[in-house]
Every structure is written in C-alpha cells, then in structure tokens.
C-alpha cells in the first residue's frame, strides 16, 4: 500500500529526525505537525490547516512570515552571492548592517562581531571579556569568574551551559562545565528566593550581587543577564529598575555587564532593545533570533571601543581574537537583517506596539481569577502564564502531569501554535500580530485551560 506524501513525511520524521528539546517517546507516539508554509503571523501545515504562530517560531519572528520586503532582500542578495566569509575578506551586507546596528544600539557600542546563533553570540562575549582582562594595558589576569543568575539560560554550547541555571537542562553536564561561575538569585518575584515581597523588598536581590562582587573583588570578568525577562526560566519578568541597578553595580565594582538580548531584542519588550528601557549601555550586547526578523541564523555581539582597543595589535603582538564561525555575518542573513531594520522604520513597528501591549495586558487580566492561574507576567508582547496546582500556596503541579504541554497541545486543534516552559504558557508572537488576534489567542488559551484543568466545567462557560 503506498503512503501519501504526508504519511511518508511523518514516517520518515519518526525514523530519522531527532528533534531538539523533545522527549522522544511522546514525539514518536504523536502525529507530527508538518509545516509547509507561512504567511504573516500564520503557519500552514501540509494539509492546508492554518495556525497562528503564537511563539513566533521560537521567539524569533518579528514582521510575520513571507514579508515582501524581507523576501525581496533575500532574492536580491541571492542574485549576487549566498555566502562569502568574513575571514580575510568582507562584503557590503555585513558592513552596512554593522553600521546600522551601531546607529540603533545603546550609545557607545561601536564594534560588531558576527556569529550565527544566540549561543555563539554569548560564547563570543564570554571569551572576549575573559581575553580583554588578560591583555588590557594593565592586565588583570585573575578575572576568571562570571556572575550569572538562577534560572539563567544563555544557549546550549558548553560555555553557555556553564552559566545556565535551569537544572533540568544543565545539571547533567556539570562535570564538563567551567567552575568559575558565581550564582546570584533570580529576581523571580512570584517565588522570591529571598522570601520577600514587592515593593517592600526594595530589590534586595541586588544586594546579593553587590556582596558577591565585593567578595570576589578583582576576580569577576563579567556579570551576564537576560535583560528584563529571563526567558527559558519561565518568562520571569524582572522588577523595574533591576537592570539599571545591575549596571550601577557592575560599574561600581569595575566589571563588565553582558546583556544577552538574544530572546528579548528587536522589539519584543516594547522597545528595540530591552536595555533601552532602563537607559542602560551594557559592555556587550548579544543579538540573534529577531536580528534577521527571524528568517535566518545570524548573530552579533556588540561591544565598546574600550574592549576593542585591548585586541588592537599586530599578529606579532598576540592580541588577536582567535574565534570565528564559518557562517559569521553570512550575506543572506545580513541582507535580510538590514531589510528587517528598514521595515521597523517604514512600518513604525515599535511606535505601533503600545496599543497592542495594552490590549494584551487587559486581556491577560481576564485570566487572573481562573483556578490554577498562579501568576501572569508580561513585558511588552512577551507573556508567561504560570499554572499552579494550589493558588493559595503557589504549589506547582508535579512535573509528570505535564499540564503546560497538555494545554498547548489542546490549543493546536483551535489553530494556535504555542509551546510551554514547564507549566508556564508562553506567548511571544510576531510583533506584526494585530490586537484582535491577541484577544483570540487569549480566548483559545482560556478555553484550553478549562478543557484540560476543569473538564467538569462546560467549555465556553
Ligand atoms: N540566550 C537566550 C536568552 C535565549 O533565549 C536563547 C535561545 N532561546 C539563547 C541564548 C540561545 O540562542 P540559540 O538557540 O539561537 O543558540
């Protein structure tokens, strides 16, 4: 009996494709959703069914799929060259993009080092910071530590995993990780690690950073943070002023601040860069995901003249940064990134976000009284809905119950594609989403929460 094309694809997927972050038994027993094409904020499967891309194809899509200007930029660039290296030669898309990024980024970030993914953008920042202290004019070779936060996620390469604070992902690899990481509590206000509450806490979690930097004076190469929102930890929205507080502390202690804006950059928080929101210029700014509008893998690590100057030397001086990825600054990626930044200007993407963010906030508020909805967190167009078994004690559901995954699976039959982080339902749509589509998303999530958690209540009631 011959299989249809769709059946064949599903069978071959199960036979050969090992999916990232995916428990394999559940996957092999599932009917894989095979995406065929996209249009605006929607994806379509091979049977023509439509799904709203509620997490922006993993937090990266910005202007929607198949945006005519982004598509055209790729067509134009592919008519010239698809790839040429930045090792020893250069090309216009990488040059123009670097100039544009420097113009748009927080003031003082004037040097752009390209790579290809979020994980590499962070690795670059770590290695640059480390090397800087060794070869600045008055070297400080004792700076071997990085300070990272509980729940931190900076990518899956081993350097980034060393900084990671998500036990389920990271603990296993401990024997392979560099041990020089100081860990400060995450500013997770719903479950404050210090047992305090806002606003009477006066952001006491910053005091711990202060103490750690003091105790390790002269030993810390950099503090690394996901500004405003810790993504993979469950969309933990930081209290206002926290990022600016970290910037003050790092300056006061004479160490670097690395802003990992891989997830939160390019408008997701309501301004082009999250750092802008608190008037912060980090020493390193890591960008990926939305850099190309979510089209292609391209990443950039921006830094200052001060950092660059420590690497400025002849081959004989031995100051070179010996790091580079084959597809760093890929011309197709750079061309589409330039087009994406142009669309931000042409369509006033950031300026038009305000009403959508407000609409999302008021719609999310309608969930607050539902049983099992423990915490609702929002920053810009990013939101996390934390589900708990007991609202009064904030007790989580047992991991095995997979409540978040079940809610997201239920949403699919209504045509909404979302992915949870544990029992946190994540919303991170393309910025191009319209307000009524945001309403619709929350309505679907409400229906699915009822269906999965309150089956005895009639759906829609
Ligand atoms: N940093 C942060 C804050 C992220 O959220 C991610 C990915 N979700 C990464 C780094 C790693 O990016 P990539 O998956 O592109 O390597």
Short mmCIF file of C-alpha atoms and ligand atoms in Angstrom, two decimals:
data_model
loop_
_atom_site.label_atom_id
_atom_site.label_comp_id
_atom_site.label_asym_id
_atom_site.label_seq_id
_atom_site.Cartn_x
_atom_site.Cartn_y
_atom_site.Cartn_z
CA UNK A 1 0.00 0.00 0.00
CA UNK A 2 1.54 3.30 -0.98
CA UNK A 3 1.68 6.13 1.53
CA UNK A 4 0.54 9.66 0.80
CA UNK A 5 3.27 12.30 0.81
CA UNK A 6 2.09 13.49 4.26
CA UNK A 7 2.15 9.96 5.69
CA UNK A 8 5.59 9.39 4.20
CA UNK A 9 6.94 12.60 5.75
CA UNK A 10 5.60 11.67 9.17
CA UNK A 11 7.07 8.17 8.95
CA UNK A 12 10.49 9.44 7.84
CA UNK A 13 10.46 12.10 10.54
CA UNK A 14 9.86 9.44 13.17
CA UNK A 15 12.55 7.28 11.60
CA UNK A 16 15.30 9.89 11.22
CA UNK A 17 14.78 13.35 12.69
CA UNK A 18 15.89 13.83 16.29
CA UNK A 19 14.06 16.93 17.50
CA UNK A 20 15.60 19.45 19.91
CA UNK A 21 14.29 19.72 23.48
CA UNK A 22 11.79 16.96 22.70
CA UNK A 23 11.04 13.84 24.76
CA UNK A 24 11.34 11.14 22.15
CA UNK A 25 8.66 8.67 23.30
CA UNK A 26 5.90 11.27 23.30
CA UNK A 27 7.15 12.53 19.95
CA UNK A 28 7.31 9.09 18.37
CA UNK A 29 3.75 8.42 19.54
CA UNK A 30 2.45 11.73 18.24
CA UNK A 31 1.22 12.74 14.84
CA UNK A 32 3.83 15.33 13.86
CA UNK A 33 2.55 18.66 12.64
CA UNK A 34 4.37 19.20 9.35
CA UNK A 35 4.63 22.89 8.47
CA UNK A 36 4.50 23.65 4.80
CA UNK A 37 4.44 27.44 4.50
CA UNK A 38 3.87 30.70 6.32
CA UNK A 39 2.06 33.94 5.62
CA UNK A 40 2.03 36.88 8.03
CA UNK A 41 1.53 35.61 11.58
CA UNK A 42 0.20 32.27 10.35
CA UNK A 43 1.79 28.93 9.52
CA UNK A 44 0.09 26.32 7.35
CA UNK A 45 0.54 22.57 7.53
CA UNK A 46 0.83 20.19 4.59
CA UNK A 47 -2.93 19.64 4.72
CA UNK A 48 -3.56 23.38 4.43
CA UNK A 49 -4.64 23.91 8.07
CA UNK A 50 -3.79 27.33 9.48
CA UNK A 51 -2.09 28.04 12.83
CA UNK A 52 -1.35 31.34 14.49
CA UNK A 53 2.39 31.37 15.28
CA UNK A 54 1.93 32.23 18.97
CA UNK A 55 5.59 31.91 19.93
CA UNK A 56 6.99 33.45 16.75
CA UNK A 57 8.70 30.22 15.63
CA UNK A 58 10.64 30.08 18.87
CA UNK A 59 10.73 33.74 19.86
CA UNK A 60 12.31 34.99 16.68
CA UNK A 61 9.77 36.01 14.04
CA UNK A 62 9.21 39.78 14.03
CA UNK A 63 7.33 41.11 10.98
CA UNK A 64 5.50 37.91 10.09
CA UNK A 65 6.36 35.18 7.62
CA UNK A 66 6.95 35.96 3.95
CA UNK A 67 7.13 39.68 4.44
CA UNK A 68 7.51 41.03 0.88
CA UNK A 69 10.43 43.33 1.74
CA UNK A 70 12.35 40.64 3.58
CA UNK A 71 11.69 38.12 0.84
CA UNK A 72 12.84 40.63 -1.79
CA UNK A 73 16.06 41.38 0.12
CA UNK A 74 16.88 37.68 0.04
CA UNK A 75 16.07 37.37 -3.65
CA UNK A 76 18.28 40.39 -4.42
CA UNK A 77 21.16 39.06 -2.33
CA UNK A 78 20.99 35.54 -3.66
CA UNK A 79 21.35 37.03 -7.13
CA UNK A 80 24.79 38.20 -6.01
CA UNK A 81 26.26 35.67 -3.56
CA UNK A 82 24.76 33.41 -0.90
CA UNK A 83 27.87 33.10 1.21
CA UNK A 84 31.33 34.57 1.44
CA UNK A 85 33.48 34.55 4.56
CA UNK A 86 34.47 37.43 6.84
CA UNK A 87 37.86 35.82 7.50
CA UNK A 88 40.26 37.88 5.42
CA UNK A 89 37.63 39.46 3.10
CA UNK A 90 34.48 41.45 3.66
CA UNK A 91 31.15 42.25 2.00
CA UNK A 92 28.62 45.06 1.82
CA UNK A 93 25.72 43.45 3.73
CA UNK A 94 27.91 42.82 6.81
CA UNK A 95 29.38 46.33 6.64
CA UNK A 96 26.03 48.09 6.16
CA UNK A 97 24.41 46.03 8.90
CA UNK A 98 27.22 46.73 11.38
CA UNK A 99 26.83 50.44 10.72
CA UNK A 100 23.08 50.27 11.19
CA UNK A 101 23.35 48.23 14.41
CA UNK A 102 25.83 50.71 15.87
CA UNK A 103 23.44 53.54 14.98
CA UNK A 104 20.49 51.84 16.68
CA UNK A 105 22.13 50.15 19.67
CA UNK A 106 22.62 51.83 23.05
CA UNK A 107 25.22 54.54 22.65
CA UNK A 108 28.85 53.50 22.99
CA UNK A 109 28.55 50.07 21.36
CA UNK A 110 30.62 50.65 18.25
CA UNK A 111 32.14 47.27 17.36
CA UNK A 112 30.21 44.36 15.87
CA UNK A 113 31.46 40.78 15.91
CA UNK A 114 29.28 38.42 13.88
CA UNK A 115 28.46 34.79 14.50
CA UNK A 116 25.49 32.61 13.68
CA UNK A 117 23.25 31.81 16.65
CA UNK A 118 22.30 33.02 20.08
CA UNK A 119 24.59 30.51 21.75
CA UNK A 120 27.58 31.69 19.73
CA UNK A 121 26.79 35.37 20.32
CA UNK A 122 27.08 34.66 24.06
CA UNK A 123 30.20 32.48 23.73
CA UNK A 124 31.84 35.36 21.88
CA UNK A 125 31.00 37.79 24.68
CA UNK A 126 32.38 35.40 27.32
CA UNK A 127 35.64 34.78 25.52
CA UNK A 128 36.11 38.43 24.62
CA UNK A 129 35.51 39.56 28.18
CA UNK A 130 37.92 36.92 29.51
CA UNK A 131 40.62 37.80 26.98
CA UNK A 132 40.16 41.54 27.48
CA UNK A 133 41.24 41.42 31.12
CA UNK A 134 44.38 39.49 30.16
CA UNK A 135 45.57 41.93 27.54
CA UNK A 136 44.32 45.35 28.56
CA UNK A 137 47.03 47.93 29.20
CA UNK A 138 47.25 46.95 32.87
CA UNK A 139 46.31 43.27 32.78
CA UNK A 140 44.09 41.70 35.44
CA UNK A 141 44.61 38.00 34.76
CA UNK A 142 42.78 36.96 37.91
CA UNK A 143 39.37 37.72 36.43
CA UNK A 144 38.22 34.17 35.71
CA UNK A 145 34.70 34.34 37.18
CA UNK A 146 31.37 35.12 35.59
CA UNK A 147 28.34 36.00 37.64
CA UNK A 148 25.08 34.51 36.36
CA UNK A 149 21.58 34.13 37.78
CA UNK A 150 19.43 31.31 38.99
CA UNK A 151 17.25 30.18 36.09
CA UNK A 152 19.64 31.71 33.55
CA UNK A 153 19.63 30.35 30.03
CA UNK A 154 22.22 31.51 27.51
CA UNK A 155 22.33 28.69 24.96
CA UNK A 156 23.33 25.06 24.68
CA UNK A 157 27.06 25.12 23.97
CA UNK A 158 29.15 24.16 26.99
CA UNK A 159 30.40 27.67 27.80
CA UNK A 160 26.83 28.92 27.86
CA UNK A 161 25.67 25.86 29.78
CA UNK A 162 28.29 26.70 32.44
CA UNK A 163 26.32 29.88 33.06
CA UNK A 164 22.97 28.14 32.87
CA UNK A 165 20.72 27.89 35.88
CA UNK A 166 17.91 25.66 34.62
CA UNK A 167 18.53 22.41 36.49
CA UNK A 168 16.59 20.19 34.10
CA UNK A 169 18.74 21.29 31.19
CA UNK A 170 22.09 21.92 32.81
CA UNK A 171 22.83 19.81 35.91
CA UNK A 172 23.70 16.66 33.93
CA UNK A 173 26.67 18.36 32.29
CA UNK A 174 28.20 19.67 35.50
CA UNK A 175 31.44 17.65 35.26
CA UNK A 176 32.17 19.30 31.91
CA UNK A 177 31.41 22.88 32.88
CA UNK A 178 33.84 25.59 33.95
CA UNK A 179 33.52 26.00 37.71
CA UNK A 180 34.22 29.72 37.91
CA UNK A 181 30.59 30.82 37.96
CA UNK A 182 29.09 32.82 40.80
CA UNK A 183 25.36 32.36 41.10
CA UNK A 184 23.01 35.08 42.32
CA UNK A 185 19.30 34.59 42.97
CA UNK A 186 16.95 35.26 40.11
CA UNK A 187 14.62 38.23 40.66
CA UNK A 188 11.63 35.90 40.42
CA UNK A 189 9.12 37.91 42.42
CA UNK A 190 6.31 35.31 42.39
CA UNK A 191 8.67 32.85 44.08
CA UNK A 192 11.19 35.19 45.63
CA UNK A 193 14.30 33.15 46.52
CA UNK A 194 14.81 35.52 49.47
CA UNK A 195 11.24 35.11 50.70
CA UNK A 196 10.48 38.81 50.29
CA UNK A 197 7.66 40.67 48.54
CA UNK A 198 7.46 43.68 46.25
CA UNK A 199 7.78 46.57 46.76
CA UNK A 200 8.82 46.39 50.41
CA UNK A 201 11.82 44.22 49.41
CA UNK A 202 13.43 47.29 47.78
CA UNK A 203 15.02 44.92 45.25
CA UNK A 204 17.13 43.28 47.96
CA UNK A 205 18.25 40.66 45.41
CA UNK A 206 20.64 43.30 44.04
CA UNK A 207 22.36 43.40 47.42
CA UNK A 208 23.38 39.79 46.93
CA UNK A 209 25.03 40.70 43.62
CA UNK A 210 26.79 43.52 45.41
CA UNK A 211 28.04 41.13 48.10
CA UNK A 212 29.25 38.55 45.59
CA UNK A 213 31.12 41.16 43.56
CA UNK A 214 32.64 42.53 46.75
CA UNK A 215 33.70 39.07 47.96
CA UNK A 216 35.27 38.36 44.58
CA UNK A 217 36.84 41.73 44.01
CA UNK A 218 39.17 41.67 41.00
CA UNK A 219 38.06 38.16 40.04
CA UNK A 220 34.92 38.74 38.01
CA UNK A 221 35.25 39.07 34.23
CA UNK A 222 31.58 39.94 33.72
CA UNK A 223 28.04 39.73 35.01
CA UNK A 224 25.68 38.22 32.44
CA UNK A 225 21.95 38.84 32.42
CA UNK A 226 18.90 38.33 30.24
CA UNK A 227 17.63 41.92 30.48
CA UNK A 228 14.06 42.49 31.73
CA UNK A 229 12.85 38.93 31.11
CA UNK A 230 14.51 35.61 31.87
CA UNK A 231 13.09 33.55 29.03
CA UNK A 232 13.66 29.83 29.41
CA UNK A 233 13.28 30.03 33.20
CA UNK A 234 9.59 30.69 32.52
CA UNK A 235 9.32 34.27 31.26
CA UNK A 236 10.40 35.71 34.60
CA UNK A 237 9.77 39.44 34.33
CA UNK A 238 12.29 41.40 36.37
CA UNK A 239 11.20 44.25 38.61
CA UNK A 240 11.57 47.75 37.16
CA UNK A 241 14.98 49.21 37.86
CA UNK A 242 16.70 45.84 38.25
CA UNK A 243 18.72 46.13 35.05
CA UNK A 244 19.76 49.72 35.77
CA UNK A 245 20.70 48.56 39.27
CA UNK A 246 22.92 45.84 37.83
CA UNK A 247 24.56 48.36 35.52
CA UNK A 248 25.34 50.61 38.52
CA UNK A 249 26.76 47.70 40.50
CA UNK A 250 28.95 46.43 37.67
CA UNK A 251 30.32 49.92 37.09
CA UNK A 252 30.91 50.43 40.79
CA UNK A 253 32.79 47.13 41.04
CA UNK A 254 34.68 47.78 37.80
CA UNK A 255 33.47 44.74 35.93
CA UNK A 256 31.58 44.18 32.68
CA UNK A 257 27.88 43.73 32.06
CA UNK A 258 26.88 41.34 29.27
CA UNK A 259 23.28 41.82 28.09
CA UNK A 260 22.02 38.65 26.46
CA UNK A 261 19.24 40.10 24.32
CA UNK A 262 19.02 37.04 22.11
CA UNK A 263 15.40 36.50 23.13
CA UNK A 264 14.29 39.98 24.18
CA UNK A 265 15.93 42.09 21.45
CA UNK A 266 14.17 43.57 18.43
CA UNK A 267 11.02 44.97 19.91
CA UNK A 268 9.74 42.07 21.99
CA UNK A 269 9.73 44.13 25.20
CA UNK A 270 8.23 47.19 23.52
CA UNK A 271 11.47 48.98 22.64
CA UNK A 272 14.03 47.96 20.03
CA UNK A 273 16.43 46.69 22.70
CA UNK A 274 15.44 45.78 26.25
CA UNK A 275 18.47 47.70 27.55
CA UNK A 276 16.96 50.91 26.12
CA UNK A 277 14.06 50.62 28.53
CA UNK A 278 16.29 51.32 31.51
CA UNK A 279 18.73 53.61 29.71
CA UNK A 280 21.50 51.00 30.01
CA UNK A 281 24.52 50.57 27.76
CA UNK A 282 25.98 47.14 28.51
CA UNK A 283 29.62 46.37 27.69
CA UNK A 284 28.49 43.51 25.47
CA UNK A 285 25.15 43.17 23.71
CA UNK A 286 24.32 39.71 22.34
CA UNK A 287 21.83 39.58 19.46
CA UNK A 288 20.40 36.75 17.35
CA UNK A 289 16.86 35.36 16.76
CA UNK A 290 14.98 38.55 15.75
CA UNK A 291 18.08 40.13 14.18
CA UNK A 292 17.05 38.76 10.77
CA UNK A 293 13.35 39.25 11.50
CA UNK A 294 13.51 35.57 12.44
CA UNK A 295 14.37 34.49 8.89
CA UNK A 296 17.91 33.11 9.09
CA UNK A 297 20.59 32.19 11.62
CA UNK A 298 22.74 35.26 12.15
CA UNK A 299 24.07 36.69 15.38
CA UNK A 300 26.08 39.67 16.52
CA UNK A 301 27.97 40.60 19.67
CA UNK A 302 28.36 44.34 20.02
CA UNK A 303 30.96 45.90 22.27
CA UNK A 304 32.78 49.13 23.05
CA UNK A 305 35.94 50.84 21.77
CA UNK A 306 37.48 50.16 25.18
CA UNK A 307 37.12 46.39 24.70
CA UNK A 308 38.18 46.56 21.07
CA UNK A 309 41.27 48.58 21.92
CA UNK A 310 42.66 45.71 24.01
CA UNK A 311 42.59 43.50 20.91
CA UNK A 312 44.09 46.12 18.60
CA UNK A 313 47.56 44.82 17.79
CA UNK A 314 49.68 43.24 15.10
CA UNK A 315 49.86 39.48 14.58
CA UNK A 316 53.16 39.53 16.45
CA UNK A 317 51.54 41.28 19.45
CA UNK A 318 49.40 38.19 20.05
CA UNK A 319 46.22 40.14 20.81
CA UNK A 320 44.04 38.62 18.11
CA UNK A 321 40.63 37.22 18.99
CA UNK A 322 41.02 33.70 17.61
CA UNK A 323 37.37 32.89 17.21
CA UNK A 324 35.18 32.68 14.13
CA UNK A 325 32.32 30.67 12.70
CA UNK A 326 32.05 29.66 9.06
CA UNK A 327 28.77 31.47 8.51
CA UNK A 328 29.58 34.51 10.66
CA UNK A 329 27.99 37.55 9.05
CA UNK A 330 26.50 35.47 6.22
CA UNK A 331 25.47 37.84 3.39
CA UNK A 332 21.94 36.46 3.09
CA UNK A 333 21.39 36.83 6.84
CA UNK A 334 22.88 40.31 6.87
CA UNK A 335 20.80 41.41 3.86
CA UNK A 336 17.57 40.22 5.43
CA UNK A 337 18.56 41.77 8.79
CA UNK A 338 19.04 45.13 7.06
CA UNK A 339 15.64 44.76 5.40
CA UNK A 340 14.09 43.91 8.77
CA UNK A 341 15.54 47.05 10.37
CA UNK A 342 14.23 49.06 7.41
CA UNK A 343 10.76 47.58 7.97
CA UNK A 344 10.96 48.64 11.64
CA UNK A 345 11.36 52.19 10.31
CA UNK A 346 8.92 52.03 7.40
CA UNK A 347 6.11 50.40 9.34
CA UNK A 348 6.79 52.22 12.62
CA UNK A 349 6.76 48.80 14.23
CA UNK A 350 7.87 49.93 17.68
CA UNK A 351 5.68 53.02 17.67
CA UNK A 352 2.63 50.88 16.88
CA UNK A 353 3.25 48.38 19.68
CA UNK A 354 1.82 50.40 22.58
CA UNK A 355 -1.88 49.73 21.95
CA UNK A 356 -1.18 46.02 21.30
CA UNK A 357 0.76 45.70 24.55
CA UNK A 358 -2.06 47.40 26.46
CA UNK A 359 -4.64 45.17 24.79
CA UNK A 360 -2.66 42.07 25.73
CA UNK A 361 -2.43 43.31 29.32
CA UNK A 362 -6.16 43.88 29.67
CA UNK A 363 -6.99 40.56 28.04
CA UNK A 364 -4.48 38.69 30.23
CA UNK A 365 -6.10 40.26 33.28
CA UNK A 366 -9.28 38.31 32.49
CA UNK A 367 -7.37 35.10 33.30
CA UNK A 368 -6.33 36.14 36.77
CA UNK A 369 -9.35 34.75 38.60
CA UNK A 370 -9.30 31.37 36.91
CA UNK A 371 -8.42 28.45 39.14
CA UNK A 372 -4.84 27.23 38.60
CA UNK A 373 -3.64 30.53 37.12
CA UNK A 374 -0.96 31.40 39.67
CA UNK A 375 0.90 34.27 38.08
CA UNK A 376 0.58 36.30 34.90
CA UNK A 377 3.74 38.05 33.78
CA UNK A 378 4.07 40.43 30.87
CA UNK A 379 6.74 42.66 29.43
CA UNK A 380 5.85 44.13 26.06
CA UNK A 381 4.49 41.40 23.79
CA UNK A 382 6.10 38.68 25.91
CA UNK A 383 3.90 36.95 28.45
CA UNK A 384 4.02 33.91 30.70
CA UNK A 385 1.03 32.37 32.46
CA UNK A 386 2.24 30.20 35.34
CA UNK A 387 -0.15 27.39 36.21
CA UNK A 388 -0.12 26.01 39.75
CA UNK A 389 -1.91 23.16 41.45
CA UNK A 390 -2.70 25.31 44.50
CA UNK A 391 -3.11 29.05 44.10
CA UNK A 392 -3.01 29.83 47.81
CA UNK A 393 0.28 28.05 48.48
CA UNK A 394 1.64 28.53 44.92
CA UNK A 395 2.42 24.80 44.85
CA UNK A 396 3.40 23.65 41.36
CA UNK A 397 1.86 20.69 39.59
CA UNK A 398 4.01 17.55 39.67
CA UNK A 399 6.31 17.54 36.63
CA UNK A 400 4.79 14.30 35.32
CA UNK A 401 1.36 15.87 34.92
CA UNK A 402 2.73 17.96 32.02
CA UNK A 403 -0.08 20.45 32.38
CA UNK A 404 1.60 23.13 30.28
CA UNK A 405 2.24 20.71 27.42
CA UNK A 406 -1.36 19.47 27.55
CA UNK A 407 -2.79 22.98 27.36
CA UNK A 408 -0.56 23.82 24.39
CA UNK A 409 -1.49 20.60 22.64
CA UNK A 410 -5.17 21.38 23.14
CA UNK A 411 -4.65 24.83 21.57
CA UNK A 412 -3.49 23.26 18.36
CA UNK A 413 -6.89 21.96 17.35
CA UNK A 414 -8.16 25.56 17.51
CA UNK A 415 -5.33 26.65 15.21
CA UNK A 416 -3.00 28.16 17.81
CA UNK A 417 0.66 27.08 17.99
CA UNK A 418 2.20 27.69 21.39
CA UNK A 419 4.90 25.95 23.43
CA UNK A 420 5.15 25.88 27.21
CA UNK A 421 8.09 26.20 29.54
CA UNK A 422 7.17 23.60 32.13
CA UNK A 423 3.79 24.79 33.39
CA UNK A 424 4.24 28.31 32.11
CA UNK A 425 2.19 29.03 28.99
CA UNK A 426 4.31 31.29 26.81
CA UNK A 427 3.08 34.00 24.49
CA UNK A 428 5.61 35.65 22.21
CA UNK A 429 4.01 36.28 18.84
CA UNK A 430 5.48 38.18 15.90
CA UNK A 431 5.25 41.94 16.52
CA UNK A 432 3.10 42.11 13.38
CA UNK A 433 0.21 40.47 15.24
CA UNK A 434 -2.98 42.56 15.42
CA UNK A 435 -4.86 43.35 18.63
CA UNK A 436 -7.87 41.18 17.76
CA UNK A 437 -5.52 38.25 17.10
CA UNK A 438 -4.07 38.73 20.58
CA UNK A 439 -7.59 38.63 22.00
CA UNK A 440 -8.30 35.48 20.07
CA UNK A 441 -5.10 33.83 21.40
CA UNK A 442 -6.09 34.50 24.98
CA UNK A 443 -9.63 33.27 24.33
CA UNK A 444 -8.23 30.00 22.95
CA UNK A 445 -5.89 29.64 25.92
CA UNK A 446 -8.82 30.23 28.30
CA UNK A 447 -10.84 27.54 26.56
CA UNK A 448 -7.91 25.12 26.69
CA UNK A 449 -7.22 25.82 30.37
CA UNK A 450 -10.84 24.95 31.08
CA UNK A 451 -10.71 21.87 28.88
CA UNK A 452 -7.50 20.48 30.43
CA UNK A 453 -7.82 21.60 34.05
CA UNK A 454 -11.55 21.94 34.63
CA UNK A 455 -13.10 19.29 32.39
CA UNK A 456 -16.16 19.21 34.63
CA UNK A 457 -16.91 22.84 33.64
CA UNK A 458 -18.60 23.13 30.27
CA UNK A 459 -16.19 24.58 27.71
CA UNK A 460 -17.08 28.15 26.81
CA UNK A 461 -18.97 28.76 30.03
N1 LIG B 1 20.19 33.36 25.07
C1 LIG B 1 18.88 33.42 25.34
C2 LIG B 1 18.39 34.41 26.35
C3 LIG B 1 17.98 32.57 24.69
O1 LIG B 1 16.67 32.63 24.99
C4 LIG B 1 18.48 31.66 23.74
C5 LIG B 1 17.59 30.70 22.97
N2 LIG B 1 16.29 30.59 23.35
C6 LIG B 1 19.86 31.64 23.50
C7 LIG B 1 20.69 32.50 24.17
C8 LIG B 1 20.46 30.67 22.52
O2 LIG B 1 20.11 31.02 21.22
P1 LIG B 1 20.22 29.95 20.05
O3 LIG B 1 19.14 28.95 20.31
O4 LIG B 1 19.98 30.77 18.81
O5 LIG B 1 21.58 29.37 20.11
#
